[in-house]
Short mmCIF file of C-alpha atoms and ligand atoms in Angstrom, two decimals:
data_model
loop_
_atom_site.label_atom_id
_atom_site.label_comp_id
_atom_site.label_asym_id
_atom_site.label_seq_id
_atom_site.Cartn_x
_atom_site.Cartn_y
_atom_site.Cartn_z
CA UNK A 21 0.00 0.00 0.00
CA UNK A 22 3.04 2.31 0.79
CA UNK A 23 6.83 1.93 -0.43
CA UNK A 24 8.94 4.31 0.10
CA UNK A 25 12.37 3.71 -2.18
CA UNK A 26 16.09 5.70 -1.11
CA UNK A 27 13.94 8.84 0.79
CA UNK A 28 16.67 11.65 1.82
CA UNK A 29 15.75 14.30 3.99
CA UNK A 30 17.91 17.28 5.01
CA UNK A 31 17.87 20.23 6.67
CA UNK A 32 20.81 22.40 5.51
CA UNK A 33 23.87 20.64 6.04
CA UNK A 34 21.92 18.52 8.94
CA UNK A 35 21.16 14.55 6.77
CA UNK A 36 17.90 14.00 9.12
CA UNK A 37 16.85 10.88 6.78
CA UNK A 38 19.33 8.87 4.65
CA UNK A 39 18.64 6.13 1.98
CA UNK A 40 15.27 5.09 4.14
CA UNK A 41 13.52 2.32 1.91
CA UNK A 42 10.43 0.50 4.05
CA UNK A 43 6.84 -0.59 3.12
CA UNK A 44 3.34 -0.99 4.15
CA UNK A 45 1.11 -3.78 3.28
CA UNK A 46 -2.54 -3.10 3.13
CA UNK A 47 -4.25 -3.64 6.24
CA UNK A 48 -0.76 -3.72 7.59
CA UNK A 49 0.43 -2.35 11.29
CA UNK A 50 3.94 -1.03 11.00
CA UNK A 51 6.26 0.77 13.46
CA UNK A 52 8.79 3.33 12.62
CA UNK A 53 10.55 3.03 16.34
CA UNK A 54 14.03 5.03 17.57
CA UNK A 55 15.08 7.55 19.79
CA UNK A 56 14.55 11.06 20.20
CA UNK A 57 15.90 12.63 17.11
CA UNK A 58 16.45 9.69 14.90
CA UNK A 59 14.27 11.31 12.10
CA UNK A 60 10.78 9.50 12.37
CA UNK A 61 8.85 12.81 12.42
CA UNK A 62 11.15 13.82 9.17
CA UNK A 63 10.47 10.54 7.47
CA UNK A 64 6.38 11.09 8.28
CA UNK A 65 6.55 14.38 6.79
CA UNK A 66 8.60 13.50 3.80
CA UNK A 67 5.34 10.90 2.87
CA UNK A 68 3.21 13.72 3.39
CA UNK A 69 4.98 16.06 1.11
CA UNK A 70 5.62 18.70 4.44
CA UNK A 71 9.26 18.64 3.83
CA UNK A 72 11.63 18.64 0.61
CA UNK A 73 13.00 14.51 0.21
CA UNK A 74 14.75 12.74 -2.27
CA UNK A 75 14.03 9.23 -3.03
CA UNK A 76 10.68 7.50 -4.46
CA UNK A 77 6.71 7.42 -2.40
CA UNK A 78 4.52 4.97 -4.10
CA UNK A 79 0.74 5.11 -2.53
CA UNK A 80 -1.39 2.09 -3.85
CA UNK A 81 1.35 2.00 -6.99
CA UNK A 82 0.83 5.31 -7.89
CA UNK A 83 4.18 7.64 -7.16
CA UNK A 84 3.35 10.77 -5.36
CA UNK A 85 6.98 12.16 -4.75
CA UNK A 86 6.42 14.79 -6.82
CA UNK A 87 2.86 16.14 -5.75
CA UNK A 88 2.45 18.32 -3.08
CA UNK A 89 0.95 17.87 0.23
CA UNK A 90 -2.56 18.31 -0.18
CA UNK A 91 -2.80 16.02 -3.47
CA UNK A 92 -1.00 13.32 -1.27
CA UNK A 93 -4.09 13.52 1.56
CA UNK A 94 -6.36 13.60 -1.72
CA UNK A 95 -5.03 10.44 -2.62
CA UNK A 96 -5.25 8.37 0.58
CA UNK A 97 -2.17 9.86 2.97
CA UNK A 98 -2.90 10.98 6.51
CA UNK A 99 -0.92 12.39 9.47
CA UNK A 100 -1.88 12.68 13.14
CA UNK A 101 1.07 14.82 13.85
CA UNK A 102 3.46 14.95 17.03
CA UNK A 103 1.77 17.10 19.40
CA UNK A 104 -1.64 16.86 18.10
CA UNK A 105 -1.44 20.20 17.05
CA UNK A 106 -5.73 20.69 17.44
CA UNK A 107 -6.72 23.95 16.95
CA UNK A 108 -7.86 24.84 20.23
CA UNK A 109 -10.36 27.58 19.90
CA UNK A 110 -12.68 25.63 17.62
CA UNK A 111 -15.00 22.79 18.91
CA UNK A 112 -14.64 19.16 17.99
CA UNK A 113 -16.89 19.29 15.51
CA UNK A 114 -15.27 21.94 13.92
CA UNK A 115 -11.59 20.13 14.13
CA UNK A 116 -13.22 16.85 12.37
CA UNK A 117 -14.60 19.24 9.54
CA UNK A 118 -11.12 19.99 8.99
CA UNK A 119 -9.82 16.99 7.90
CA UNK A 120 -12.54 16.37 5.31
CA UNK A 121 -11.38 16.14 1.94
CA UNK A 122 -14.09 16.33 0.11
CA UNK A 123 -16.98 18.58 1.88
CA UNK A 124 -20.47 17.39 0.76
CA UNK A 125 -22.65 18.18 3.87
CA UNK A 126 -24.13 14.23 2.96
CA UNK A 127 -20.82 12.73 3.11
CA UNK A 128 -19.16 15.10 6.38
CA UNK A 129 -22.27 13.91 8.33
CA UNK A 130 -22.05 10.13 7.91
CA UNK A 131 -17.84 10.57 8.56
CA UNK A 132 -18.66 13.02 11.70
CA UNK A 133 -21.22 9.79 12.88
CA UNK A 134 -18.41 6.90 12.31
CA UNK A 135 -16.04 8.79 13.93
CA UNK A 136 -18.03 9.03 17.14
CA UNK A 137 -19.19 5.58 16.83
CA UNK A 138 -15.17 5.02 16.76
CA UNK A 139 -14.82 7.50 19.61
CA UNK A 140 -17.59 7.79 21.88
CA UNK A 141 -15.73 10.20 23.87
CA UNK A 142 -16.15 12.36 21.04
CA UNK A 143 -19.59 12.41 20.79
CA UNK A 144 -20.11 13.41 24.07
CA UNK A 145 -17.78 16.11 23.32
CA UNK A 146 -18.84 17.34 20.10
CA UNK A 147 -19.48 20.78 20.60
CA UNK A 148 -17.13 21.44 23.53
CA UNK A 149 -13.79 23.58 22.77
CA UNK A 150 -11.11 20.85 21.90
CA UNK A 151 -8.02 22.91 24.51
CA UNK A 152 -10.66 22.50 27.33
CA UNK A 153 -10.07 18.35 26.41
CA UNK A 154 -7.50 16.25 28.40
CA UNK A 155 -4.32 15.49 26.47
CA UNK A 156 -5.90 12.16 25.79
CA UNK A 157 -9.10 13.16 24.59
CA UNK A 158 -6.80 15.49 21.96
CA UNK A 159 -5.26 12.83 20.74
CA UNK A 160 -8.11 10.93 19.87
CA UNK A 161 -9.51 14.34 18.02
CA UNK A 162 -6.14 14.32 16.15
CA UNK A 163 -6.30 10.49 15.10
CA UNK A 164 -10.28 11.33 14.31
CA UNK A 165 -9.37 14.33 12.42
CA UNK A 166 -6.56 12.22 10.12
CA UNK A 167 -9.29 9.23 9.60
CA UNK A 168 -11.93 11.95 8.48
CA UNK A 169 -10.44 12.11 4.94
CA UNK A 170 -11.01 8.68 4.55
CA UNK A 171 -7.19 7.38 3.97
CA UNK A 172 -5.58 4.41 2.78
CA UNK A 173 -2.72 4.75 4.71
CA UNK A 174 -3.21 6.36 8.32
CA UNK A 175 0.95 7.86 10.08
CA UNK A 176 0.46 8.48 13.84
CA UNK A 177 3.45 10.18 14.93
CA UNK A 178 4.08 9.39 18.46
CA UNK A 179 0.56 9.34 19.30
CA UNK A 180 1.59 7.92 23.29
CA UNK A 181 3.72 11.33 23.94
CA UNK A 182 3.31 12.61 27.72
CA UNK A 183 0.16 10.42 28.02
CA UNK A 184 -0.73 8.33 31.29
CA UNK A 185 -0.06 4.68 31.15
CA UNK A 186 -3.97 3.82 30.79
CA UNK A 187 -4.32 6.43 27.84
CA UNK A 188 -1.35 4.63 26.53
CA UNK A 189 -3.00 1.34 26.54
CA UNK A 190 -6.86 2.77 25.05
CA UNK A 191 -4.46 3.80 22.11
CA UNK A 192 -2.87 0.57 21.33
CA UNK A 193 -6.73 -1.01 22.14
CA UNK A 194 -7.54 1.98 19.11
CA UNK A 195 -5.14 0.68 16.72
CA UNK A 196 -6.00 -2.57 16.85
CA UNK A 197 -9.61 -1.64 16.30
CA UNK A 198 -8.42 0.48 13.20
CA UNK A 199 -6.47 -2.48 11.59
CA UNK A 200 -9.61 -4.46 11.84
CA UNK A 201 -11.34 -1.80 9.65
CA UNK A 202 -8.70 -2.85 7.10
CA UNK A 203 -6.60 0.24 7.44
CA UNK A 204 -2.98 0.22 6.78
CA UNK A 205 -0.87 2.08 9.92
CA UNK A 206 2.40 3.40 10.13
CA UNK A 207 2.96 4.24 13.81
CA UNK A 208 6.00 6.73 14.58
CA UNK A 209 7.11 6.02 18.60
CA UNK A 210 9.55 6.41 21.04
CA UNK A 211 7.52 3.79 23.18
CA UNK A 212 8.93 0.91 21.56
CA UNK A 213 7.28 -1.29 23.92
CA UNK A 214 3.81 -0.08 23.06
CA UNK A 215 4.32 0.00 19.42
CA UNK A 216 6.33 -3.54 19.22
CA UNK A 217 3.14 -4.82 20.54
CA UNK A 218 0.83 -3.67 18.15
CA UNK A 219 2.50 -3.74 14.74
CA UNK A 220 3.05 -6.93 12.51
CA UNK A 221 6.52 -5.62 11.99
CA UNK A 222 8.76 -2.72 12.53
CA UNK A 223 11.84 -0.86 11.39
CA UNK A 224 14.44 0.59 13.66
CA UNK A 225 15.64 3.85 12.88
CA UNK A 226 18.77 5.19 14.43
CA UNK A 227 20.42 8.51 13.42
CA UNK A 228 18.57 8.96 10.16
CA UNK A 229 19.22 4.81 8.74
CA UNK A 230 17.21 2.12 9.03
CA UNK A 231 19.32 -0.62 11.45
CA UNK A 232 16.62 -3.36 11.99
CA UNK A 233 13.73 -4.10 10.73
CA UNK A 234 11.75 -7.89 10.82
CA UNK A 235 8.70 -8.81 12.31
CA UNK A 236 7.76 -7.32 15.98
CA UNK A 237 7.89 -9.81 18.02
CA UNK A 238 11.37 -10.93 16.76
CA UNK A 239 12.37 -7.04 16.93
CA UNK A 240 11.04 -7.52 20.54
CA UNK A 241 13.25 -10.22 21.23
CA UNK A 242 16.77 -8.97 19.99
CA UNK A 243 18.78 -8.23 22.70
CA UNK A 244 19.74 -4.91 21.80
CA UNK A 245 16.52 -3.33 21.23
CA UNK A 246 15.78 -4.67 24.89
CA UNK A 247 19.03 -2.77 26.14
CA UNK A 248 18.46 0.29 23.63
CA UNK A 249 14.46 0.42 24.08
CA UNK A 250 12.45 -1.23 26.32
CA UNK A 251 14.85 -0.77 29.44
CA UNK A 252 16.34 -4.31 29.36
CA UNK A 253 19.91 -4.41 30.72
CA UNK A 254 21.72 -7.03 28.22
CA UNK A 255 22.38 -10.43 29.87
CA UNK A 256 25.94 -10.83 30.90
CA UNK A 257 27.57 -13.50 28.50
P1 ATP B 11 11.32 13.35 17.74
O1 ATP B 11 10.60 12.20 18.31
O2 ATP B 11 12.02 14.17 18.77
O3 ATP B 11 10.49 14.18 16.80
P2 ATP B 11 12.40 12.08 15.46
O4 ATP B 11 12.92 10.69 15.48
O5 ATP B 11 11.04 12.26 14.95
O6 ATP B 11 12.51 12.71 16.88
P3 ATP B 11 13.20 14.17 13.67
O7 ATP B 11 12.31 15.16 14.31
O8 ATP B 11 12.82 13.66 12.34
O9 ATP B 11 13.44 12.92 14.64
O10 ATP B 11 14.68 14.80 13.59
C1 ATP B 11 15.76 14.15 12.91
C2 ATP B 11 16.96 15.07 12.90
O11 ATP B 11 16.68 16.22 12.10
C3 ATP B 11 17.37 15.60 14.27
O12 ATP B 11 18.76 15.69 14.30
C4 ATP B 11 16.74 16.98 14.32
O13 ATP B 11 17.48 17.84 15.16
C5 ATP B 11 16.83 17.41 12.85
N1 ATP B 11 15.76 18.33 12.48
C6 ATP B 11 14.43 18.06 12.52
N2 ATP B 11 13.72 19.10 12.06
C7 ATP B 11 14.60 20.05 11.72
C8 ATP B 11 14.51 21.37 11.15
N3 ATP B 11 13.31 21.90 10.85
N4 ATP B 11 15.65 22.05 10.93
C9 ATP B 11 16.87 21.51 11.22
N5 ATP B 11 17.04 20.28 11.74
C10 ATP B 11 15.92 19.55 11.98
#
């Protein structure tokens, strides 16, 4: 559903992303997971088109390196960004009507209704100011928001940040739920524990290269993603 072929990003002189190559399968979970820094957010945004990469983006076999970003969400790319970035004055309602591609009143109506069926919180919600929400609750609105223009492929980017451990779980519960819509998923996180769970497989990213990548549970296993990620000294040999 998504390959991405030899994607560069840099800033400047700063090489945030080199020769990256990874893929999604439809209905696919996949986790982009490394450390602060190790260009996940920069490899998210180079599939959206939101910075300048090198390199080849294929969505559904058609190449969309060259288009910009708003052609990309038009044909089946989404982003729930780091930090949620809701727009905090407007209500919930509002935010979902946002991320509507194309805005039939018919057609923003039956997406507003699946995505509170999705998230009930959000129903209850729906008219309330989304800064007055708990961090939580603005992450769902973000990962509503991203689904509301009905895409193929659906990039959380670090979706757990500076929530409480039970948020952290109803997230993981919510991507599971999403794959069994049939969505494809690539999940951007620092909690490699979290995302190892969910995903069918998962790339490690370290300073800007790919270092591991395999199915999750394997990744889960290897000794030094235990001692790099999940807090695992190594066993002594
Ligand atoms: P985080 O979880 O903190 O967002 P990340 O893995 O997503 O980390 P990126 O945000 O993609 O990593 O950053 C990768 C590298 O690119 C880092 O060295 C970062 O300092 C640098 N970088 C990111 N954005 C910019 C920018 N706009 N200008 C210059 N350097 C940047």
């Amino acid at each position: 559903m998504l390959r991405l072929d030899g994607v560069e990003v840099s800033y400047g002189a700063v090489r945030a992303v080199s020769d990256l190559s990874l893929d999604v399968a439809p209905g696919e979970v996949v986790a982009l997971v490394g450390a602060n820094g190790a260009g996940k957010s920069s490899t998210l945004k180079a599939i959206l088109g939101l910075v300048k990469a090198s390199g080849h983006i294929r969505l559904d076999g058609e190449d969309v390196s060259g288009k910009p970003a708003h052609l990309r969400v038009a044909a089946g790319l989404a982003l729930s960004p780091e930090g949620r970035h809701v727009f905090p004055q407007m209500s919930v309602r509002e935010n979902l009507e946002l991320g509507t591609v194309k805005r039939t009143s018919g057609a923003t109506k039956e997406l507003l209704e699946e995505m509170m069926t999705i998230f009930p919180r959000l129903r209850e919600r729906i008219r309330q100011r989304a800064g007055s929400m708990s961090g939580g609750e603005q992450q769902m609105l973000a990962i509503a928001r991203a689904l509301m223009s009905r895409p193929k492929v659906l990039m959380l980017d670090e979706p757990t940040l500076g929530l409480a451990p039970l948020i952290v779980d109803q997230i993981g519960d919510l991507v599971g739920v999403l794959k069994k819509r049939g969505l494809s998923i690539l999940l951007s996180e620092q909690n490699a524990e979290m995302a190892l769970d969910v995903a069918d497989r998962a790339y490690v990213l370290e300073t800007g290269r790919i270092v591991k990548s395999g199915e999750s549970q394997i990744i889960k296993a290897d000794p030094a993603v235990r001692s790099a990620y999940l807090g695992f000294a190594e066993e002594p040999a």
